[in-house]
Amino acid sequence: MKKVRFLLLATLVAMFTSCQKEVVEQGAGDNRPTPTGDTRITIEGEGMIGPATRSSDGKVEFEGGYATGAGLYSGDAKPTVAAYPNPGYEVNYFYGGPESEPQKYDYAQLGSSTFTVPLGGQDHRFRCGFKEKKRELTVNAGTGGSVSPSGTNSYRVEKPISITATPNSGYEFAGWTVTEGDATIENPGSPSTTVTLHKSGSTITANFKSAISVSDYIFVGDNGLIYSKGTRYKVGNVSWRSIAYGNGKYVVAGYDVDQGYITTSTDGTTWTTPQKVGDSQWFAIAYGNGQFVIVGRKYISSSTDGSTWVTPHVIGGEDDLWYDITYGNGKFVTVGYKGIAGSSANGVNWNYNTIYGNGGVTNWYSITYGDGKFVAGGLNGAISTSTNGDNWHLESGDTGSMWTPDAWRGIAYGNGIYIAADGNFKGYSPDAKKWTFHVNGMTTYTSCVRFIKGLFIATGSGISGPAISASADGDKWTTVLELKGESVQDVCGVQ
């Protein structure tokens, strides 16, 4: 009887011990059911998240992926043990085996991360780790802009990478393209977007195009040239020198030999037959206060409609040459040869005076109005300013740099800066007092500079370079239109 009681007690103890072991195994996970058996597969490694989960599939979570197959099995089982990287990761190492052969199954050697494991009654231990999967991305910028990031760098796959394209002055973004590899761009039409790498290294390029449409402008030049809305017109044989818009009409002034001519258009495409006005070469035209005013060799004339002109009259001497004219602060102001200057409120009655340069009188070739003052550009880099068009102050003479312009042929104001130009040589200033001078990217020979539709437009000779250039800041210039062999004298914006 005692023997029976002892055997019964021993049986109960064994059952209790077995149950306790199974509860412990479950407690190590998350209380989900586990396979039963007496042979264990353990999976561990760097980046393991929390305790090993002893679920029915034995899933163990890691940073960057997970592995399956951990748990208890019968000794003759042949379970599958596998490692699965998350998107953007890859297996760094995955190996294991019984104590007698700890790297019997090895990802590095076998090239597989899935193993069928005949246990043979032996516990097995596996080690697993994941790493970021990286590939190289090259980001290039096409002509006309820059990119960020730039060049070649290494990035994790399947993780969006921020990219930005920035166009230069005079250009606009024209889209991203994948030129090599299998990268995908979230929004190829946006300058700020993301790119994602996949299986291979990739190269992408930001494309740019000119933001300046020639159809937005009317250019005039020699030999009857009027280039309007993207179409070239030949209007007589006149050397057209200047264009202005007012009262719903474009008016162009110029000369043929010693005779001055005018042509007009209401739409920029149909032009009147050149009309002779006086016996003067007309060099420049401006519009303001309901009047067109033209200036040239000794004469000045005005018109309200661009067709009927006041009899040309002399306001200074018979030898005067008026090179340029502008309108601002209720006045027309004109400048010219040997320091001459004139101002008028109506284009008919004029005040006549002289602007002096370094060492005395100088030739003044260009004038503009902006930020409350008139600014004139002259010979050898001379700059002079006036708030009323009558009293002038010399701001500079020689540029003081290694380059000296022949003369400031064009000058304009816009975007808070003044631009003065003479061919490839240019200067820019925020106040017309302190100037920055250098050579960069304009026309070979500059006839004028205008500020139109948010851009500085420089016109000139196309003999060995672009006839027309544009800039938003006066520093970086881009070609608008090449008319090689032709000289473009002036420009007007299409209204």
Coordinates of C-alpha atoms in Angstrom, one line a residue:
M1 CA 0.0 0.0 0.0
K2 CA 2.9 2.3 0.9
K3 CA 4.5 1.4 -2.4
V4 CA 1.3 2.4 -4.3
R5 CA 1.1 5.7 -2.5
F6 CA 4.8 6.5 -3.3
L7 CA 4.3 5.7 -7.0
L8 CA 1.2 7.9 -7.1
L9 CA 3.0 10.8 -5.4
A10 CA 6.0 10.5 -7.8
T11 CA 3.6 10.6 -10.7
L12 CA 1.9 13.7 -9.4
V13 CA 5.3 15.5 -8.8
A14 CA 6.4 14.7 -12.4
M15 CA 3.1 16.0 -13.8
F16 CA 3.4 19.2 -11.8
T17 CA 7.0 19.7 -12.8
S18 CA 6.2 19.2 -16.5
C19 CA 3.3 21.6 -16.4
Q20 CA 5.4 24.2 -14.5
K21 CA 8.0 24.0 -17.3
E22 CA 5.5 24.6 -20.0
V23 CA 4.0 27.6 -18.1
V24 CA 7.4 29.1 -17.9
E25 CA 8.0 28.6 -21.6
Q26 CA 4.7 30.4 -22.3
G27 CA 5.5 33.2 -19.8
A28 CA 8.6 33.9 -21.7
G29 CA 6.5 35.0 -24.7
D30 CA 3.1 36.7 -24.7
N31 CA 0.9 33.9 -23.3
R32 CA 0.1 32.6 -26.7
P33 CA 0.1 28.8 -27.2
T34 CA 3.4 27.2 -28.1
P35 CA 4.4 23.9 -29.7
T36 CA 5.1 21.2 -27.2
G37 CA 8.2 19.1 -27.0
D38 CA 11.5 18.6 -25.4
T39 CA 13.8 20.1 -28.0
R40 CA 14.3 23.8 -28.2
I41 CA 15.2 26.3 -31.0
T42 CA 16.4 29.6 -29.7
I43 CA 16.8 32.7 -31.9
E44 CA 18.5 35.8 -30.6
G45 CA 20.9 38.6 -31.7
E46 CA 21.6 42.3 -31.9
G47 CA 18.6 44.6 -32.1
M48 CA 16.2 42.0 -30.7
I49 CA 13.0 43.7 -29.5
G50 CA 11.7 42.5 -26.2
P51 CA 11.8 38.8 -25.1
A52 CA 11.7 36.0 -27.7
T53 CA 8.1 35.3 -28.6
R54 CA 7.1 31.7 -28.3
S55 CA 4.1 31.8 -30.5
S56 CA 2.9 29.1 -32.9
D57 CA 5.3 30.3 -35.6
G58 CA 8.1 31.2 -33.1
K59 CA 8.4 34.8 -34.3
V60 CA 11.2 36.9 -32.9
E61 CA 11.2 40.7 -33.6
F62 CA 14.4 42.6 -34.4
E63 CA 15.2 46.1 -35.5
G64 CA 15.0 45.9 -39.2
G65 CA 13.2 42.5 -39.5
Y66 CA 12.1 39.4 -37.8
A67 CA 12.8 35.6 -37.6
T68 CA 10.6 32.6 -37.3
G69 CA 11.0 29.1 -36.0
A70 CA 11.8 29.6 -32.3
G71 CA 10.1 27.3 -29.8
L72 CA 9.8 23.8 -28.5
Y73 CA 9.6 20.8 -30.8
S74 CA 9.6 17.0 -30.6
G75 CA 13.1 15.6 -31.1
D76 CA 12.4 14.2 -34.5
A77 CA 10.8 17.4 -35.9
K78 CA 12.1 19.2 -39.0
P79 CA 11.0 22.8 -38.5
T80 CA 11.7 25.8 -40.8
V81 CA 13.8 28.6 -39.4
A82 CA 13.8 31.8 -41.4
A83 CA 14.8 35.5 -41.3
Y84 CA 12.8 38.2 -43.0
P85 CA 14.1 41.8 -43.4
N86 CA 11.8 44.8 -43.3
P87 CA 11.6 47.1 -46.3
G88 CA 14.9 49.1 -46.5
Y89 CA 16.8 46.4 -44.6
E90 CA 18.7 43.2 -45.4
V91 CA 20.1 40.3 -43.4
N92 CA 23.4 41.2 -41.8
Y93 CA 24.0 37.7 -40.4
F94 CA 21.9 34.6 -39.7
Y95 CA 23.4 31.4 -38.6
G96 CA 22.9 28.6 -36.1
G97 CA 22.9 24.9 -35.3
P98 CA 23.3 22.4 -32.4
E99 CA 26.0 23.0 -29.8
S100 CA 28.3 20.6 -31.6
E101 CA 28.0 22.6 -34.9
P102 CA 27.0 26.2 -34.1
Q103 CA 27.2 27.4 -37.7
K104 CA 25.8 24.4 -39.5
Y105 CA 23.3 26.7 -41.1
D106 CA 24.8 30.0 -42.3
Y107 CA 23.4 32.7 -44.5
A108 CA 26.9 34.0 -45.3
Q109 CA 27.9 30.6 -46.6
L110 CA 24.7 29.3 -48.1
G111 CA 23.2 32.5 -49.4
S112 CA 19.8 31.6 -48.0
S113 CA 17.9 32.9 -45.0
T114 CA 15.5 30.0 -44.8
F115 CA 16.6 26.7 -43.4
T116 CA 14.9 23.3 -42.9
V117 CA 16.4 22.0 -39.6
P118 CA 16.2 18.3 -38.7
L119 CA 16.6 18.5 -34.9
G120 CA 17.7 15.0 -34.2
G121 CA 16.9 15.4 -30.6
Q122 CA 19.3 18.4 -30.1
D123 CA 18.6 21.9 -29.0
H124 CA 19.6 24.5 -31.7
R125 CA 20.6 28.1 -31.2
F126 CA 20.4 30.7 -34.0
R127 CA 21.8 34.2 -34.1
C128 CA 20.2 36.9 -36.3
G129 CA 20.8 40.5 -37.2
F130 CA 19.7 43.0 -39.8
K131 CA 21.2 46.1 -41.3
E132 CA 20.1 49.0 -43.4
K133 CA 20.1 48.2 -47.1
K134 CA 21.9 51.0 -48.8
R135 CA 22.5 52.0 -52.4
E136 CA 24.2 54.9 -54.1
L137 CA 22.1 57.8 -55.4
T138 CA 23.6 60.4 -57.8
V139 CA 21.7 63.7 -58.1
N140 CA 22.7 65.9 -61.1
A141 CA 21.6 69.3 -62.2
G142 CA 21.0 70.1 -65.8
T143 CA 21.9 73.5 -67.3
G144 CA 20.2 76.3 -65.6
G145 CA 20.0 75.4 -61.9
S146 CA 21.3 73.5 -58.9
V147 CA 20.2 70.6 -56.7
S148 CA 20.3 69.6 -53.1
P149 CA 21.7 67.1 -52.2
S150 CA 24.3 67.1 -55.1
G151 CA 26.6 64.4 -56.3
T152 CA 26.8 60.8 -55.2
N153 CA 25.8 59.6 -51.7
S154 CA 24.7 56.4 -50.0
Y155 CA 21.1 56.0 -48.8
R156 CA 18.8 53.4 -47.3
V157 CA 16.6 51.7 -49.9
E158 CA 12.8 52.0 -49.6
K159 CA 13.1 55.1 -47.5
P160 CA 12.1 58.4 -49.2
I161 CA 15.0 60.9 -49.7
S162 CA 14.2 64.6 -49.9
I163 CA 15.5 66.3 -53.1
T164 CA 15.3 70.0 -54.2
A165 CA 16.0 71.6 -57.5
T166 CA 16.6 75.4 -57.6
P167 CA 16.6 77.2 -61.0
N168 CA 19.0 80.0 -61.8
S169 CA 17.9 83.4 -62.7
G170 CA 16.1 83.3 -66.0
Y171 CA 15.3 79.6 -65.8
E172 CA 12.5 77.5 -64.4
F173 CA 12.3 73.9 -63.2
A174 CA 11.3 71.4 -66.0
G175 CA 11.0 68.1 -64.1
W176 CA 13.1 65.2 -62.7
T177 CA 14.2 62.2 -64.8
V178 CA 15.7 58.9 -63.7
T179 CA 18.7 58.5 -66.1
E180 CA 20.0 55.2 -64.5
G181 CA 18.7 52.6 -62.1
D182 CA 15.3 51.8 -60.7
A183 CA 14.7 54.7 -58.4
T184 CA 11.2 56.1 -58.2
I185 CA 10.4 59.9 -57.8
E186 CA 7.2 60.7 -55.9
N187 CA 6.4 63.8 -58.0
P188 CA 8.7 64.3 -61.0
G189 CA 7.1 67.6 -61.8
S190 CA 7.8 69.2 -58.4
P191 CA 11.1 70.9 -57.6
S192 CA 10.8 69.7 -54.0
T193 CA 9.9 66.0 -53.7
T194 CA 11.3 62.7 -52.6
V195 CA 13.1 59.8 -54.4
T196 CA 13.2 56.2 -53.3
L197 CA 15.9 53.7 -54.0
H198 CA 15.1 50.0 -54.6
K199 CA 17.3 47.2 -55.8
S200 CA 20.1 49.1 -57.6
G201 CA 22.1 52.4 -57.4
S202 CA 20.5 55.1 -59.4
T203 CA 21.1 58.5 -61.1
I204 CA 18.5 61.2 -61.3
T205 CA 18.7 64.6 -63.1
A206 CA 16.9 67.9 -62.5
N207 CA 16.0 69.6 -65.7
F208 CA 15.6 73.3 -66.3
K209 CA 14.4 75.5 -69.2
S210 CA 14.5 79.1 -69.9
A211 CA 11.8 81.0 -68.0
I212 CA 11.9 83.7 -70.6
S213 CA 9.6 83.5 -73.5
V214 CA 10.6 85.7 -76.5
S215 CA 6.8 86.0 -77.2
D216 CA 6.7 88.2 -74.1
Y217 CA 8.9 90.9 -75.7
I218 CA 9.3 93.1 -78.8
F219 CA 12.9 93.7 -79.9
V220 CA 13.9 96.3 -82.4
G221 CA 17.2 96.7 -84.3
D222 CA 19.0 97.4 -87.5
N223 CA 17.9 96.8 -91.1
G224 CA 14.2 97.1 -90.3
L225 CA 14.3 94.4 -87.6
I226 CA 11.3 94.1 -85.3
Y227 CA 11.2 90.8 -83.5
S228 CA 7.7 90.6 -82.0
K229 CA 6.0 87.8 -80.1
G230 CA 8.5 85.3 -81.4
T231 CA 8.2 86.3 -85.1
R232 CA 10.7 88.3 -87.1
Y233 CA 9.4 91.3 -89.1
K234 CA 11.2 93.5 -91.5
V235 CA 9.7 97.0 -91.4
G236 CA 11.5 99.1 -94.0
N237 CA 15.3 99.5 -94.1
V238 CA 15.3 101.7 -91.0
S239 CA 17.8 101.2 -88.2
W240 CA 15.2 101.1 -85.4
R241 CA 16.8 102.4 -82.2
S242 CA 14.1 102.5 -79.5
I243 CA 10.5 101.4 -78.7
A244 CA 7.9 102.5 -76.2
Y245 CA 4.3 101.6 -75.3
G246 CA 1.5 104.0 -74.4
N247 CA -2.1 104.8 -75.1
G248 CA -2.7 101.3 -76.4
K249 CA 0.1 101.6 -79.0
Y250 CA 3.7 100.5 -79.6
V251 CA 5.8 103.3 -81.2
V252 CA 9.3 102.6 -82.6
A253 CA 11.8 105.3 -83.6
G254 CA 14.9 105.2 -85.7
Y255 CA 16.6 106.5 -88.8
D256 CA 17.7 105.7 -92.3
V257 CA 20.9 107.7 -93.1
D258 CA 20.0 111.2 -91.9
Q259 CA 16.2 110.9 -91.9
G260 CA 14.2 110.0 -88.8
Y261 CA 11.3 107.5 -89.0
I262 CA 8.5 106.2 -86.9
T263 CA 6.4 103.0 -87.1
T264 CA 3.5 102.0 -84.9
S265 CA 1.4 99.0 -84.0
T266 CA -1.6 98.3 -81.7
D267 CA -1.0 94.5 -81.5
G268 CA 2.8 94.1 -82.1
T269 CA 2.3 92.2 -85.3
T270 CA 0.9 94.6 -87.8
W271 CA 3.2 97.6 -88.3
T272 CA 2.6 100.9 -90.2
T273 CA 4.8 101.8 -93.1
P274 CA 7.7 103.8 -91.7
Q275 CA 6.7 107.5 -91.4
K276 CA 9.3 110.2 -91.8
V277 CA 9.4 112.7 -88.9
G278 CA 11.6 115.7 -89.3
D279 CA 15.2 115.7 -90.6
S280 CA 16.8 114.1 -87.5
Q281 CA 18.2 110.8 -86.6
W282 CA 16.0 109.5 -83.8
F283 CA 17.9 107.6 -81.1
A284 CA 15.5 107.1 -78.2
I285 CA 11.8 107.3 -77.3
A286 CA 9.9 107.4 -73.9
Y287 CA 6.3 107.5 -72.9
G288 CA 4.7 109.3 -69.9
N289 CA 2.0 111.7 -69.0
G290 CA 0.1 110.9 -72.2
Q291 CA 2.9 111.8 -74.4
F292 CA 5.5 110.0 -76.6
V293 CA 8.8 112.0 -76.7
I294 CA 11.6 111.2 -79.2
V295 CA 15.2 112.6 -79.0
G296 CA 18.0 112.4 -81.5
R297 CA 20.5 114.5 -83.4
K298 CA 19.8 118.1 -82.1
Y299 CA 16.0 117.7 -82.3
I300 CA 13.3 116.7 -79.9
S301 CA 9.6 116.0 -80.8
S302 CA 6.5 114.8 -79.0
S303 CA 3.2 113.2 -79.9
T304 CA 0.0 112.0 -78.1
D305 CA -0.8 109.2 -80.5
G306 CA 2.6 108.3 -82.1
S307 CA 1.4 109.4 -85.5
T308 CA 1.0 113.2 -85.3
W309 CA 4.2 114.9 -84.1
V310 CA 5.0 118.4 -82.8
T311 CA 7.4 120.0 -85.3
P312 CA 10.9 118.9 -84.1
H313 CA 12.7 121.7 -82.2
V314 CA 16.2 122.4 -80.8
I315 CA 16.4 122.9 -77.0
G316 CA 20.2 123.4 -76.9
G317 CA 22.7 123.8 -79.7
E318 CA 22.8 122.8 -83.3
D319 CA 25.5 120.2 -82.6
D320 CA 23.7 118.5 -79.7
L321 CA 23.2 114.7 -79.8
W322 CA 20.5 113.3 -77.5
Y323 CA 21.3 109.7 -76.8
D324 CA 18.6 108.5 -74.3
I325 CA 15.5 109.6 -72.6
T326 CA 13.3 108.4 -69.6
Y327 CA 10.2 109.4 -67.7
G328 CA 9.8 109.5 -64.0
N329 CA 8.5 111.7 -61.2
G330 CA 6.4 113.7 -63.6
K331 CA 9.3 114.6 -65.9
F332 CA 11.0 113.6 -69.1
V333 CA 14.7 113.7 -68.7
T334 CA 17.2 113.3 -71.6
V335 CA 21.0 113.2 -71.7
G336 CA 23.6 113.3 -74.5
Y337 CA 26.8 114.4 -76.0
K338 CA 29.3 116.6 -74.1
G339 CA 27.3 116.6 -70.9
I340 CA 24.0 117.9 -72.2
A341 CA 20.8 117.2 -70.2
G342 CA 17.3 118.4 -70.4
S343 CA 14.1 118.1 -68.4
S344 CA 10.4 118.7 -69.3
A345 CA 7.0 118.1 -67.8
N346 CA 5.2 118.0 -71.1
G347 CA 7.9 117.1 -73.7
V348 CA 7.6 120.6 -75.4
N349 CA 9.0 123.1 -72.9
W350 CA 12.5 122.1 -71.7
N351 CA 15.1 123.1 -69.1
Y352 CA 18.6 122.8 -70.5
N353 CA 21.6 122.1 -68.4
T354 CA 25.0 120.3 -68.2
I355 CA 26.1 117.2 -66.3
Y356 CA 29.7 117.2 -65.5
G357 CA 31.9 114.1 -65.3
N358 CA 35.4 113.6 -64.0
G359 CA 37.6 116.3 -65.3
G360 CA 34.8 118.3 -66.9
V361 CA 32.1 117.5 -69.4
T362 CA 31.6 113.9 -70.6
N363 CA 29.2 112.1 -72.9
W364 CA 26.1 110.6 -71.3
Y365 CA 24.7 107.6 -73.1
S366 CA 22.0 106.2 -70.9
I367 CA 19.5 107.2 -68.3
T368 CA 16.9 105.6 -66.0
Y369 CA 14.6 106.5 -63.2
G370 CA 14.1 104.5 -60.0
D371 CA 13.8 104.7 -56.2
G372 CA 13.2 108.5 -56.4
K373 CA 16.1 109.5 -58.6
F374 CA 17.3 109.8 -62.1
V375 CA 20.6 108.0 -62.8
A376 CA 22.7 108.7 -65.9
G377 CA 25.5 106.5 -67.3
G378 CA 28.4 108.0 -69.2
L379 CA 31.8 107.7 -70.7
N380 CA 34.5 105.7 -68.8
G381 CA 32.1 104.4 -66.2
A382 CA 30.8 107.8 -65.1
I383 CA 27.6 107.7 -63.0
S384 CA 25.6 110.8 -62.0
T385 CA 22.3 111.1 -60.1
S386 CA 19.5 113.7 -59.7
T387 CA 16.3 113.8 -57.7
N388 CA 14.7 116.4 -60.0
G389 CA 16.4 116.0 -63.4
D390 CA 18.0 119.4 -63.2
N391 CA 20.6 119.3 -60.4
W392 CA 23.1 116.5 -60.8
H393 CA 25.7 114.9 -58.5
L394 CA 28.6 112.8 -59.9
E395 CA 28.7 109.5 -58.1
S396 CA 31.6 107.9 -59.9
G397 CA 34.1 108.2 -62.7
D398 CA 36.6 105.5 -63.4
T399 CA 35.4 102.2 -62.1
G400 CA 38.6 101.7 -60.2
S401 CA 38.7 98.0 -61.2
M402 CA 40.9 96.1 -63.6
W403 CA 38.3 96.6 -66.3
T404 CA 37.1 99.9 -67.5
P405 CA 34.0 100.2 -69.6
D406 CA 34.1 102.3 -72.7
A407 CA 30.8 103.8 -71.7
W408 CA 27.6 102.8 -69.9
R409 CA 25.5 102.2 -73.0
G410 CA 22.6 100.9 -71.0
I411 CA 21.2 101.5 -67.5
A412 CA 18.0 100.4 -65.7
Y413 CA 16.4 100.1 -62.3
G414 CA 14.3 97.2 -60.9
N415 CA 14.2 94.7 -58.0
G416 CA 15.8 97.3 -55.8
I417 CA 19.0 97.6 -57.8
Y418 CA 20.5 99.6 -60.6
I419 CA 22.2 97.9 -63.5
A420 CA 24.7 99.6 -65.8
A421 CA 26.1 97.8 -68.8
D422 CA 28.7 98.0 -71.5
G423 CA 29.0 94.8 -73.4
N424 CA 30.2 92.0 -71.2
F425 CA 31.2 94.5 -68.6
K426 CA 28.5 95.4 -66.1
G427 CA 27.9 97.1 -62.7
Y428 CA 25.1 96.8 -60.2
S429 CA 24.3 98.9 -57.2
P430 CA 21.5 99.2 -54.6
D431 CA 21.8 103.0 -54.4
A432 CA 23.7 104.1 -57.5
K433 CA 26.6 105.2 -55.2
K434 CA 28.5 102.0 -54.4
W435 CA 28.9 99.8 -57.4
T436 CA 30.0 96.2 -58.0
F437 CA 31.7 95.7 -61.4
H438 CA 32.7 92.6 -63.2
V439 CA 32.5 90.8 -66.5
N440 CA 29.8 88.1 -66.9
G441 CA 27.4 86.8 -69.4
M442 CA 25.8 89.7 -71.2
T443 CA 25.6 90.7 -74.8
T444 CA 28.9 91.3 -76.7
Y445 CA 28.0 94.9 -77.2
T446 CA 25.2 96.3 -75.1
S447 CA 22.9 98.9 -76.6
C448 CA 20.4 99.2 -73.7
V449 CA 19.2 97.6 -70.6
R450 CA 15.5 97.6 -69.6
F451 CA 13.6 96.2 -66.6
I452 CA 10.5 94.4 -67.9
K453 CA 8.2 91.9 -66.2
G454 CA 10.6 91.3 -63.3
L455 CA 13.7 90.8 -65.4
F456 CA 16.6 93.0 -66.6
I457 CA 16.7 92.6 -70.4
A458 CA 20.0 93.6 -72.1
T459 CA 20.1 94.0 -75.9
G460 CA 23.0 94.4 -78.2
S461 CA 25.1 93.0 -80.9
G462 CA 24.9 89.3 -81.9
I463 CA 28.1 89.2 -84.1
S464 CA 30.0 86.9 -81.7
G465 CA 27.5 86.3 -78.9
P466 CA 23.9 86.4 -77.9
A467 CA 21.9 89.5 -78.9
I468 CA 19.7 89.4 -75.9
S469 CA 20.4 88.4 -72.3
A470 CA 18.2 88.5 -69.1
S471 CA 18.8 88.5 -65.4
A472 CA 16.7 88.9 -62.2
D473 CA 19.6 90.1 -60.1
G474 CA 22.1 91.6 -62.4
D475 CA 24.7 89.0 -61.6
K476 CA 23.6 85.8 -63.3
W477 CA 22.6 86.2 -67.0
T478 CA 21.0 83.8 -69.4
T479 CA 20.5 84.0 -73.2
V480 CA 17.0 84.9 -74.3
L481 CA 17.5 85.0 -78.0
E482 CA 20.5 84.7 -80.4
L483 CA 20.4 86.8 -83.5
K484 CA 23.9 86.3 -84.7
G485 CA 25.2 89.0 -87.0
E486 CA 22.4 91.4 -86.1
S487 CA 22.3 94.3 -83.7
V488 CA 19.3 94.6 -81.4
Q489 CA 18.9 98.1 -80.1
D490 CA 16.0 98.1 -77.7
V491 CA 13.2 96.0 -76.1
C492 CA 9.7 96.5 -74.9
G493 CA 7.4 94.1 -73.0
V494 CA 4.3 92.8 -74.7
Q495 CA 1.3 94.4 -73.1

